Amino acid sequence: LKVLNKTCLILNKKRFMYTNTTFTLNDTPINETNEYKYLGILLQSNLTFKRHFQLITAKASATASLITKLISPRLAPSFNLIRRLVVTNLRSMITYGIIFTKPTKAQYASLNTILLRPLRALLSLPASATPARRRAWLSDPTRRCRSR
């Protein structure tokens, strides 16, 4: 039996880790790692998932930017098209595996900001608009949605 580059991840929520233990398989040492990607979820040895959210945020931000680039002032795509792209690509990317990771409120807020970026661009809303400012902006009859 030949063992090829095997690694193991030891999960531990305690502050202090165990003493160094060496694992072997058929007298071949198994390397220890601090993080491991399994089915798209990045597991860390301390079970914090911070690195997972950094990766998801980076991927989602890049996808939101690509969707936003489709919106031009002269000929904007329809609202339904942008919404469909956001739901099928961006939302599915963000929500995959989120049930296992227990995000913080700040992480939820950052993911929501990324999720809404293409829709705000389509509606010509400023990126920093609060809910009250968005309602005022949308209720102003002089402003028109660029979507058709």
GROMACS .gro file of N, CA and C in nm:
model
  444
    1LEU      N    1   0.085  -0.118   0.000
    1LEU     CA    2   0.000   0.000   0.000
    1LEU      C    3   0.089   0.124   0.000
    2LYS      N    4   0.068   0.211  -0.097
    2LYS     CA    5   0.148   0.332  -0.108
    2LYS      C    6   0.064   0.451  -0.063
    3VAL      N    7   0.116   0.532   0.028
    3VAL     CA    8   0.046   0.649   0.079
    3VAL      C    9   0.104   0.772   0.010
    4LEU      N   10   0.018   0.848  -0.057
    4LEU     CA   11   0.061   0.966  -0.129
    4LEU      C   12   0.017   1.093  -0.057
    5ASN      N   13   0.108   1.175  -0.016
    5ASN     CA   14   0.083   1.309   0.035
    5ASN      C   15  -0.048   1.320   0.112
    6LYS      N   16  -0.065   1.252   0.219
    6LYS     CA   17  -0.185   1.256   0.300
    6LYS      C   18  -0.173   1.364   0.406
    7THR      N   19  -0.282   1.433   0.431
    7THR     CA   20  -0.285   1.535   0.534
    7THR      C   21  -0.406   1.512   0.622
    8CYS      N   22  -0.399   1.562   0.744
    8CYS     CA   23  -0.512   1.553   0.835
    8CYS      C   24  -0.538   1.688   0.898
    9LEU      N   25  -0.662   1.709   0.939
    9LEU     CA   26  -0.704   1.833   1.004
    9LEU      C   27  -0.764   1.794   1.137
   10ILE      N   28  -0.712   1.851   1.243
   10ILE     CA   29  -0.763   1.823   1.377
   10ILE      C   30  -0.846   1.943   1.420
   11LEU      N   31  -0.975   1.920   1.446
   11LEU     CA   32  -1.067   2.027   1.484
   11LEU      C   33  -1.066   2.041   1.635
   12ASN      N   34  -1.049   2.166   1.682
   12ASN     CA   35  -1.039   2.190   1.824
   12ASN      C   36  -1.083   2.333   1.852
   13LYS      N   37  -1.189   2.351   1.932
   13LYS     CA   38  -1.236   2.485   1.966
   13LYS      C   39  -1.168   2.541   2.090
   14LYS      N   40  -1.087   2.462   2.156
   14LYS     CA   41  -1.021   2.508   2.277
   14LYS      C   42  -0.910   2.606   2.242
   15ARG      N   43  -0.878   2.691   2.338
   15ARG     CA   44  -0.778   2.794   2.315
   15ARG      C   45  -0.639   2.735   2.296
   16PHE      N   46  -0.607   2.635   2.375
   16PHE     CA   47  -0.475   2.575   2.365
   16PHE      C   48  -0.486   2.443   2.291
   17MET      N   49  -0.397   2.425   2.198
   17MET     CA   50  -0.399   2.303   2.117
   17MET      C   51  -0.331   2.189   2.192
   18TYR      N   52  -0.347   2.073   2.141
   18TYR     CA   53  -0.288   1.952   2.195
   18TYR      C   54  -0.136   1.957   2.177
   19THR      N   55  -0.069   1.870   2.244
   19THR     CA   56   0.075   1.859   2.221
   19THR      C   57   0.097   1.791   2.087
   20ASN      N   58   0.207   1.819   2.026
   20ASN     CA   59   0.234   1.764   1.892
   20ASN      C   60   0.228   1.612   1.894
   21THR      N   61   0.139   1.561   1.813
   21THR     CA   62   0.121   1.418   1.797
   21THR      C   63   0.146   1.385   1.652
   22THR      N   64   0.214   1.278   1.627
   22THR     CA   65   0.242   1.237   1.491
   22THR      C   66   0.152   1.119   1.455
   23PHE      N   67   0.081   1.134   1.345
   23PHE     CA   68  -0.003   1.026   1.296
   23PHE      C   69   0.069   0.955   1.183
   24THR      N   70   0.053   0.826   1.179
   24THR     CA   71   0.115   0.748   1.072
   24THR      C   72   0.014   0.651   1.013
   25LEU      N   73   0.038   0.615   0.888
   25LEU     CA   74  -0.042   0.516   0.819
   25LEU      C   75   0.056   0.426   0.746
   26ASN      N   76   0.064   0.301   0.786
   26ASN     CA   77   0.163   0.207   0.731
   26ASN      C   78   0.304   0.262   0.743
   27ASP      N   79   0.334   0.314   0.860
   27ASP     CA   80   0.466   0.370   0.893
   27ASP      C   81   0.502   0.492   0.808
   28THR      N   82   0.404   0.555   0.745
   28THR     CA   83   0.426   0.678   0.670
   28THR      C   84   0.361   0.792   0.748
   29PRO      N   85   0.436   0.896   0.782
   29PRO     CA   86   0.377   1.007   0.860
   29PRO      C   87   0.273   1.083   0.778
   30ILE      N   88   0.168   1.125   0.847
   30ILE     CA   89   0.062   1.205   0.785
   30ILE      C   90   0.081   1.349   0.829
   31ASN      N   91   0.089   1.439   0.733
   31ASN     CA   92   0.109   1.580   0.763
   31ASN      C   93  -0.017   1.642   0.822
   32GLU      N   94   0.002   1.737   0.912
   32GLU     CA   95  -0.110   1.807   0.972
   32GLU      C   96  -0.126   1.942   0.904
   33THR      N   97  -0.251   1.985   0.885
   33THR     CA   98  -0.279   2.113   0.823
   33THR      C   99  -0.376   2.193   0.910
   34ASN      N  100  -0.378   2.325   0.894
   34ASN     CA  101  -0.468   2.410   0.972
   34ASN      C  102  -0.601   2.435   0.902
   35GLU      N  103  -0.607   2.412   0.771
   35GLU     CA  104  -0.733   2.430   0.698
   35GLU      C  105  -0.744   2.327   0.586
   36TYR      N  106  -0.869   2.294   0.555
   36TYR     CA  107  -0.894   2.192   0.453
   36TYR      C  108  -1.025   2.226   0.383
   37LYS      N  109  -1.023   2.224   0.251
   37LYS     CA  110  -1.143   2.254   0.174
   37LYS      C  111  -1.216   2.123   0.143
   38TYR      N  112  -1.340   2.115   0.190
   38TYR     CA  113  -1.421   1.995   0.170
   38TYR      C  114  -1.556   2.036   0.114
   39LEU      N  115  -1.588   1.993  -0.008
   39LEU     CA  116  -1.713   2.024  -0.076
   39LEU      C  117  -1.738   2.175  -0.081
   40GLY      N  118  -1.634   2.252  -0.102
   40GLY     CA  119  -1.648   2.397  -0.118
   40GLY      C  120  -1.648   2.475   0.011
   41ILE      N  121  -1.642   2.409   0.124
   41ILE     CA  122  -1.639   2.478   0.253
   41ILE      C  123  -1.499   2.464   0.311
   42LEU      N  124  -1.438   2.577   0.344
   42LEU     CA  125  -1.304   2.576   0.398
   42LEU      C  126  -1.311   2.557   0.549
   43LEU      N  127  -1.270   2.440   0.594
   43LEU     CA  128  -1.270   2.408   0.737
   43LEU      C  129  -1.138   2.452   0.797
   44GLN      N  130  -1.144   2.517   0.913
   44GLN     CA  131  -1.024   2.556   0.986
   44GLN      C  132  -1.017   2.474   1.114
   45SER      N  133  -0.897   2.454   1.162
   45SER     CA  134  -0.880   2.370   1.281
   45SER      C  135  -0.948   2.429   1.404
   46ASN      N  136  -0.962   2.563   1.412
   46ASN     CA  137  -1.026   2.625   1.528
   46ASN      C  138  -1.176   2.649   1.506
   47LEU      N  139  -1.231   2.603   1.393
   47LEU     CA  140  -1.374   2.611   1.359
   47LEU      C  141  -1.428   2.754   1.356
   48THR      N  142  -1.350   2.851   1.310
   48THR     CA  143  -1.399   2.988   1.304
   48THR      C  144  -1.458   3.025   1.168
   49PHE      N  145  -1.415   2.964   1.061
   49PHE     CA  146  -1.463   2.988   0.924
   49PHE      C  147  -1.431   3.129   0.874
   50LYS      N  148  -1.340   3.199   0.938
   50LYS     CA  149  -1.303   3.334   0.892
   50LYS      C  150  -1.243   3.330   0.753
   51ARG      N  151  -1.156   3.238   0.730
   51ARG     CA  152  -1.091   3.225   0.599
   51ARG      C  153  -1.194   3.188   0.491
   52HIS      N  154  -1.292   3.106   0.527
   52HIS     CA  155  -1.398   3.069   0.433
   52HIS      C  156  -1.474   3.194   0.389
   53PHE      N  157  -1.507   3.282   0.484
   53PHE     CA  158  -1.580   3.403   0.449
   53PHE      C  159  -1.495   3.500   0.368
   54GLN      N  160  -1.365   3.502   0.392
   54GLN     CA  161  -1.278   3.585   0.309
   54GLN      C  162  -1.282   3.538   0.164
   55LEU      N  163  -1.277   3.407   0.144
   55LEU     CA  164  -1.282   3.353   0.008
   55LEU      C  165  -1.418   3.376  -0.058
   56ILE      N  166  -1.526   3.352   0.016
   56ILE     CA  167  -1.660   3.372  -0.038
   56ILE      C  168  -1.682   3.519  -0.071
   57THR      N  169  -1.637   3.609   0.016
   57THR     CA  170  -1.653   3.752  -0.008
   57THR      C  171  -1.576   3.794  -0.133
   58ALA      N  172  -1.456   3.744  -0.151
   58ALA     CA  173  -1.377   3.779  -0.269
   58ALA      C  174  -1.443   3.727  -0.397
   59LYS      N  175  -1.490   3.602  -0.396
   59LYS     CA  176  -1.555   3.545  -0.514
   59LYS      C  177  -1.686   3.618  -0.545
   60ALA      N  178  -1.764   3.645  -0.442
   60ALA     CA  179  -1.893   3.711  -0.462
   60ALA      C  180  -1.874   3.855  -0.510
   61SER      N  181  -1.774   3.922  -0.457
   61SER     CA  182  -1.746   4.059  -0.500
   61SER      C  183  -1.705   4.064  -0.647
   62ALA      N  184  -1.624   3.968  -0.690
   62ALA     CA  185  -1.583   3.962  -0.831
   62ALA      C  186  -1.704   3.934  -0.921
   63THR      N  187  -1.792   3.845  -0.878
   63THR     CA  188  -1.911   3.814  -0.957
   63THR      C  189  -2.006   3.934  -0.962
   64ALA      N  190  -2.022   4.004  -0.849
   64ALA     CA  191  -2.107   4.124  -0.846
   64ALA      C  192  -2.051   4.231  -0.938
   65SER      N  193  -1.921   4.244  -0.943
   65SER     CA  194  -1.859   4.342  -1.033
   65SER      C  195  -1.884   4.307  -1.179
   66LEU      N  196  -1.877   4.179  -1.213
   66LEU     CA  197  -1.904   4.136  -1.351
   66LEU      C  198  -2.049   4.165  -1.389
   67ILE      N  199  -2.142   4.138  -1.299
   67ILE     CA  200  -2.283   4.166  -1.327
   67ILE      C  201  -2.305   4.316  -1.340
   68THR      N  202  -2.240   4.394  -1.254
   68THR     CA  203  -2.254   4.540  -1.258
   68THR      C  204  -2.199   4.598  -1.387
   69LYS      N  205  -2.095   4.537  -1.443
   69LYS     CA  206  -2.038   4.586  -1.569
   69LYS      C  207  -2.134   4.571  -1.687
   70LEU      N  208  -2.233   4.485  -1.674
   70LEU     CA  209  -2.333   4.469  -1.780
   70LEU      C  210  -2.425   4.591  -1.790
   71ILE      N  211  -2.430   4.671  -1.685
   71ILE     CA  212  -2.522   4.784  -1.679
   71ILE      C  213  -2.451   4.907  -1.736
   72SER      N  214  -2.504   4.958  -1.846
   72SER     CA  215  -2.449   5.080  -1.904
   72SER      C  216  -2.557   5.188  -1.901
   73PRO      N  217  -2.518   5.315  -1.891
   73PRO     CA  218  -2.618   5.422  -1.884
   73PRO      C  219  -2.702   5.434  -2.011
   74ARG      N  220  -2.646   5.399  -2.124
   74ARG     CA  221  -2.719   5.415  -2.250
   74ARG      C  222  -2.820   5.305  -2.274
   75LEU      N  223  -2.782   5.183  -2.246
   75LEU     CA  224  -2.871   5.071  -2.272
   75LEU      C  225  -2.860   4.969  -2.158
   76ALA      N  226  -2.939   4.994  -2.057
   76ALA     CA  227  -2.934   4.905  -1.941
   76ALA      C  228  -3.020   4.783  -1.966
   77PRO      N  229  -2.975   4.666  -1.921
   77PRO     CA  230  -3.059   4.546  -1.932
   77PRO      C  231  -3.180   4.559  -1.839
   78SER      N  232  -3.278   4.476  -1.858
   78SER     CA  233  -3.399   4.485  -1.777
   78SER      C  234  -3.369   4.446  -1.632
   79PHE      N  235  -3.456   4.494  -1.544
   79PHE     CA  236  -3.442   4.462  -1.403
   79PHE      C  237  -3.452   4.312  -1.381
   80ASN      N  238  -3.544   4.247  -1.453
   80ASN     CA  239  -3.563   4.103  -1.437
   80ASN      C  240  -3.437   4.025  -1.476
   81LEU      N  241  -3.367   4.069  -1.579
   81LEU     CA  242  -3.245   4.000  -1.620
   81LEU      C  243  -3.137   4.012  -1.512
   82ILE      N  244  -3.115   4.133  -1.461
   82ILE     CA  245  -3.013   4.151  -1.357
   82ILE      C  246  -3.053   4.075  -1.231
   83ARG      N  247  -3.181   4.080  -1.195
   83ARG     CA  248  -3.227   4.005  -1.078
   83ARG      C  249  -3.203   3.856  -1.096
   84ARG      N  250  -3.230   3.805  -1.215
   84ARG     CA  251  -3.209   3.663  -1.241
   84ARG      C  252  -3.061   3.626  -1.230
   85LEU      N  253  -2.974   3.713  -1.282
   85LEU     CA  254  -2.830   3.688  -1.269
   85LEU      C  255  -2.786   3.690  -1.123
   86VAL      N  256  -2.839   3.784  -1.047
   86VAL     CA  257  -2.804   3.794  -0.905
   86VAL      C  258  -2.851   3.670  -0.830
   87VAL      N  259  -2.973   3.627  -0.856
   87VAL     CA  260  -3.028   3.513  -0.783
   87VAL      C  261  -2.958   3.383  -0.822
   88THR      N  262  -2.939   3.361  -0.952
   88THR     CA  263  -2.883   3.233  -0.995
   88THR      C  264  -2.733   3.222  -0.970
   89ASN      N  265  -2.661   3.330  -0.985
   89ASN     CA  266  -2.515   3.322  -0.968
   89ASN      C  267  -2.469   3.370  -0.832
   90LEU      N  268  -2.502   3.492  -0.799
   90LEU     CA  269  -2.447   3.554  -0.679
   90LEU      C  270  -2.507   3.496  -0.551
   91ARG      N  271  -2.639   3.489  -0.544
   91ARG     CA  272  -2.701   3.439  -0.421
   91ARG      C  273  -2.667   3.293  -0.397
   92SER      N  274  -2.666   3.212  -0.502
   92SER     CA  275  -2.633   3.071  -0.482
   92SER      C  276  -2.489   3.054  -0.435
   93MET      N  277  -2.397   3.141  -0.485
   93MET     CA  278  -2.258   3.135  -0.441
   93MET      C  279  -2.246   3.171  -0.292
   94ILE      N  280  -2.321   3.271  -0.250
   94ILE     CA  281  -2.313   3.317  -0.111
   94ILE      C  282  -2.379   3.218  -0.015
   95THR      N  283  -2.493   3.162  -0.054
   95THR     CA  284  -2.568   3.078   0.040
   95THR      C  285  -2.521   2.932   0.046
   96TYR      N  286  -2.437   2.890  -0.048
   96TYR     CA  287  -2.390   2.751  -0.044
   96TYR      C  288  -2.309   2.726   0.083
   97GLY      N  289  -2.354   2.636   0.164
   97GLY     CA  290  -2.282   2.597   0.285
   97GLY      C  291  -2.293   2.694   0.400
   98ILE      N  292  -2.375   2.799   0.387
   98ILE     CA  293  -2.381   2.900   0.493
   98ILE      C  294  -2.445   2.844   0.620
   99ILE      N  295  -2.527   2.742   0.607
   99ILE     CA  296  -2.593   2.684   0.724
   99ILE      C  297  -2.493   2.619   0.820
  100PHE      N  298  -2.379   2.576   0.769
  100PHE     CA  299  -2.280   2.510   0.854
  100PHE      C  300  -2.183   2.607   0.920
  101THR      N  301  -2.177   2.730   0.870
  101THR     CA  302  -2.069   2.821   0.911
  101THR      C  303  -2.106   2.923   1.018
  102LYS      N  304  -2.234   2.946   1.045
  102LYS     CA  305  -2.281   3.041   1.146
  102LYS      C  306  -2.215   3.179   1.131
  103PRO      N  307  -2.252   3.257   1.029
  103PRO     CA  308  -2.191   3.388   1.010
  103PRO      C  309  -2.230   3.487   1.119
  104THR      N  310  -2.143   3.584   1.142
  104THR     CA  311  -2.172   3.691   1.236
  104THR      C  312  -2.260   3.795   1.167
  105LYS      N  313  -2.311   3.890   1.245
  105LYS     CA  314  -2.393   3.997   1.188
  105LYS      C  315  -2.312   4.081   1.090
  106ALA      N  316  -2.187   4.106   1.122
  106ALA     CA  317  -2.101   4.184   1.033
  106ALA      C  318  -2.078   4.110   0.901
  107GLN      N  319  -2.061   3.978   0.908
  107GLN     CA  320  -2.042   3.900   0.786
  107GLN      C  321  -2.168   3.898   0.702
  108TYR      N  322  -2.286   3.887   0.768
  108TYR     CA  323  -2.412   3.895   0.694
  108TYR      C  324  -2.426   4.031   0.626
  109ALA      N  325  -2.392   4.138   0.698
  109ALA     CA  326  -2.403   4.272   0.642
  109ALA      C  327  -2.312   4.288   0.520
  110SER      N  328  -2.192   4.237   0.528
  110SER     CA  329  -2.099   4.248   0.415
  110SER      C  330  -2.148   4.168   0.295
  111LEU      N  331  -2.203   4.049   0.318
  111LEU     CA  332  -2.256   3.968   0.209
  111LEU      C  333  -2.381   4.032   0.147
  112ASN      N  334  -2.465   4.094   0.230
  112ASN     CA  335  -2.583   4.164   0.177
  112ASN      C  336  -2.543   4.284   0.092
  113THR      N  337  -2.440   4.355   0.133
  113THR     CA  338  -2.392   4.469   0.055
  113THR      C  339  -2.345   4.423  -0.083
  114ILE      N  340  -2.273   4.314  -0.087
  114ILE     CA  341  -2.225   4.259  -0.215
  114ILE      C  342  -2.343   4.213  -0.300
  115LEU      N  343  -2.441   4.150  -0.236
  115LEU     CA  344  -2.557   4.098  -0.307
  115LEU      C  345  -2.640   4.211  -0.371
  116LEU      N  346  -2.648   4.324  -0.304
  116LEU     CA  347  -2.729   4.435  -0.354
  116LEU      C  348  -2.656   4.528  -0.450
  117ARG      N  349  -2.525   4.514  -0.463
  117ARG     CA  350  -2.448   4.605  -0.547
  117ARG      C  351  -2.498   4.615  -0.692
  118PRO      N  352  -2.523   4.503  -0.763
  118PRO     CA  353  -2.572   4.516  -0.900
  118PRO      C  354  -2.711   4.581  -0.909
  119LEU      N  355  -2.798   4.551  -0.811
  119LEU     CA  356  -2.932   4.609  -0.813
  119LEU      C  357  -2.927   4.759  -0.785
  120ARG      N  358  -2.840   4.801  -0.695
  120ARG     CA  359  -2.824   4.944  -0.671
  120ARG      C  360  -2.770   5.015  -0.794
  121ALA      N  361  -2.679   4.953  -0.863
  121ALA     CA  362  -2.624   5.014  -0.984
  121ALA      C  363  -2.732   5.026  -1.090
  122LEU      N  364  -2.816   4.927  -1.103
  122LEU     CA  365  -2.922   4.930  -1.203
  122LEU      C  366  -3.023   5.039  -1.173
  123LEU      N  367  -3.055   5.059  -1.045
  123LEU     CA  368  -3.152   5.160  -1.005
  123LEU      C  369  -3.089   5.298  -0.985
  124SER      N  370  -2.960   5.311  -1.013
  124SER     CA  371  -2.886   5.437  -0.996
  124SER      C  372  -2.885   5.485  -0.852
  125LEU      N  373  -2.885   5.394  -0.759
  125LEU     CA  374  -2.878   5.431  -0.618
  125LEU      C  375  -2.733   5.446  -0.577
  126PRO      N  376  -2.704   5.542  -0.489
  126PRO     CA  377  -2.567   5.552  -0.439
  126PRO      C  378  -2.532   5.429  -0.356
  127ALA      N  379  -2.406   5.394  -0.355
  127ALA     CA  380  -2.362   5.273  -0.284
  127ALA      C  381  -2.381   5.284  -0.134
  128SER      N  382  -2.380   5.406  -0.081
  128SER     CA  383  -2.389   5.424   0.064
  128SER      C  384  -2.529   5.460   0.110
  129ALA      N  385  -2.630   5.437   0.029
  129ALA     CA  386  -2.766   5.478   0.063
  129ALA      C  387  -2.821   5.397   0.180
  130THR      N  388  -2.874   5.467   0.278
  130THR     CA  389  -2.943   5.401   0.389
  130THR      C  390  -3.084   5.366   0.343
  131PRO      N  391  -3.155   5.280   0.417
  131PRO     CA  392  -3.292   5.247   0.374
  131PRO      C  393  -3.382   5.369   0.358
  132ALA      N  394  -3.370   5.467   0.448
  132ALA     CA  395  -3.454   5.587   0.438
  132ALA      C  396  -3.419   5.667   0.313
  133ARG      N  397  -3.288   5.681   0.283
  133ARG     CA  398  -3.246   5.754   0.163
  133ARG      C  399  -3.290   5.681   0.037
  134ARG      N  400  -3.288   5.546   0.039
  134ARG     CA  401  -3.331   5.470  -0.079
  134ARG      C  402  -3.480   5.491  -0.105
  135ARG      N  403  -3.562   5.491   0.003
  135ARG     CA  404  -3.705   5.513  -0.015
  135ARG      C  405  -3.731   5.653  -0.071
  136ALA      N  406  -3.661   5.753  -0.019
  136ALA     CA  407  -3.679   5.890  -0.068
  136ALA      C  408  -3.634   5.900  -0.213
  137TRP      N  409  -3.525   5.834  -0.246
  137TRP     CA  410  -3.473   5.838  -0.383
  137TRP      C  411  -3.573   5.775  -0.481
  138LEU      N  412  -3.629   5.660  -0.443
  138LEU     CA  413  -3.722   5.590  -0.531
  138LEU      C  414  -3.859   5.658  -0.539
  139SER      N  415  -3.898   5.730  -0.434
  139SER     CA  416  -4.029   5.795  -0.436
  139SER      C  417  -4.027   5.929  -0.509
  140ASP      N  418  -3.910   5.983  -0.538
  140ASP     CA  419  -3.898   6.110  -0.610
  140ASP      C  420  -3.943   6.089  -0.755
  141PRO      N  421  -4.048   6.162  -0.800
  141PRO     CA  422  -4.099   6.139  -0.935
  141PRO      C  423  -4.005   6.187  -1.046
  142THR      N  424  -3.906   6.269  -1.014
  142THR     CA  425  -3.814   6.316  -1.118
  142THR      C  426  -3.711   6.211  -1.154
  143ARG      N  427  -3.693   6.112  -1.068
  143ARG     CA  428  -3.597   6.006  -1.094
  143ARG      C  429  -3.668   5.891  -1.164
  144ARG      N  430  -3.603   5.831  -1.258
  144ARG     CA  431  -3.660   5.719  -1.330
  144ARG      C  432  -3.563   5.602  -1.329
  145CYS      N  433  -3.617   5.486  -1.316
  145CYS     CA  434  -3.535   5.364  -1.321
  145CYS      C  435  -3.485   5.347  -1.464
  146ARG      N  436  -3.358   5.313  -1.476
  146ARG     CA  437  -3.298   5.296  -1.608
  146ARG      C  438  -3.340   5.167  -1.676
  147SER      N  439  -3.403   5.077  -1.599
  147SER     CA  440  -3.440   4.950  -1.660
  147SER      C  441  -3.564   4.968  -1.746
  148ARG      N  442  -3.579   4.881  -1.843
  148ARG     CA  443  -3.693   4.889  -1.935
  148ARG      C  444  -3.773   4.763  -1.928
   0.00000   0.00000   0.00000
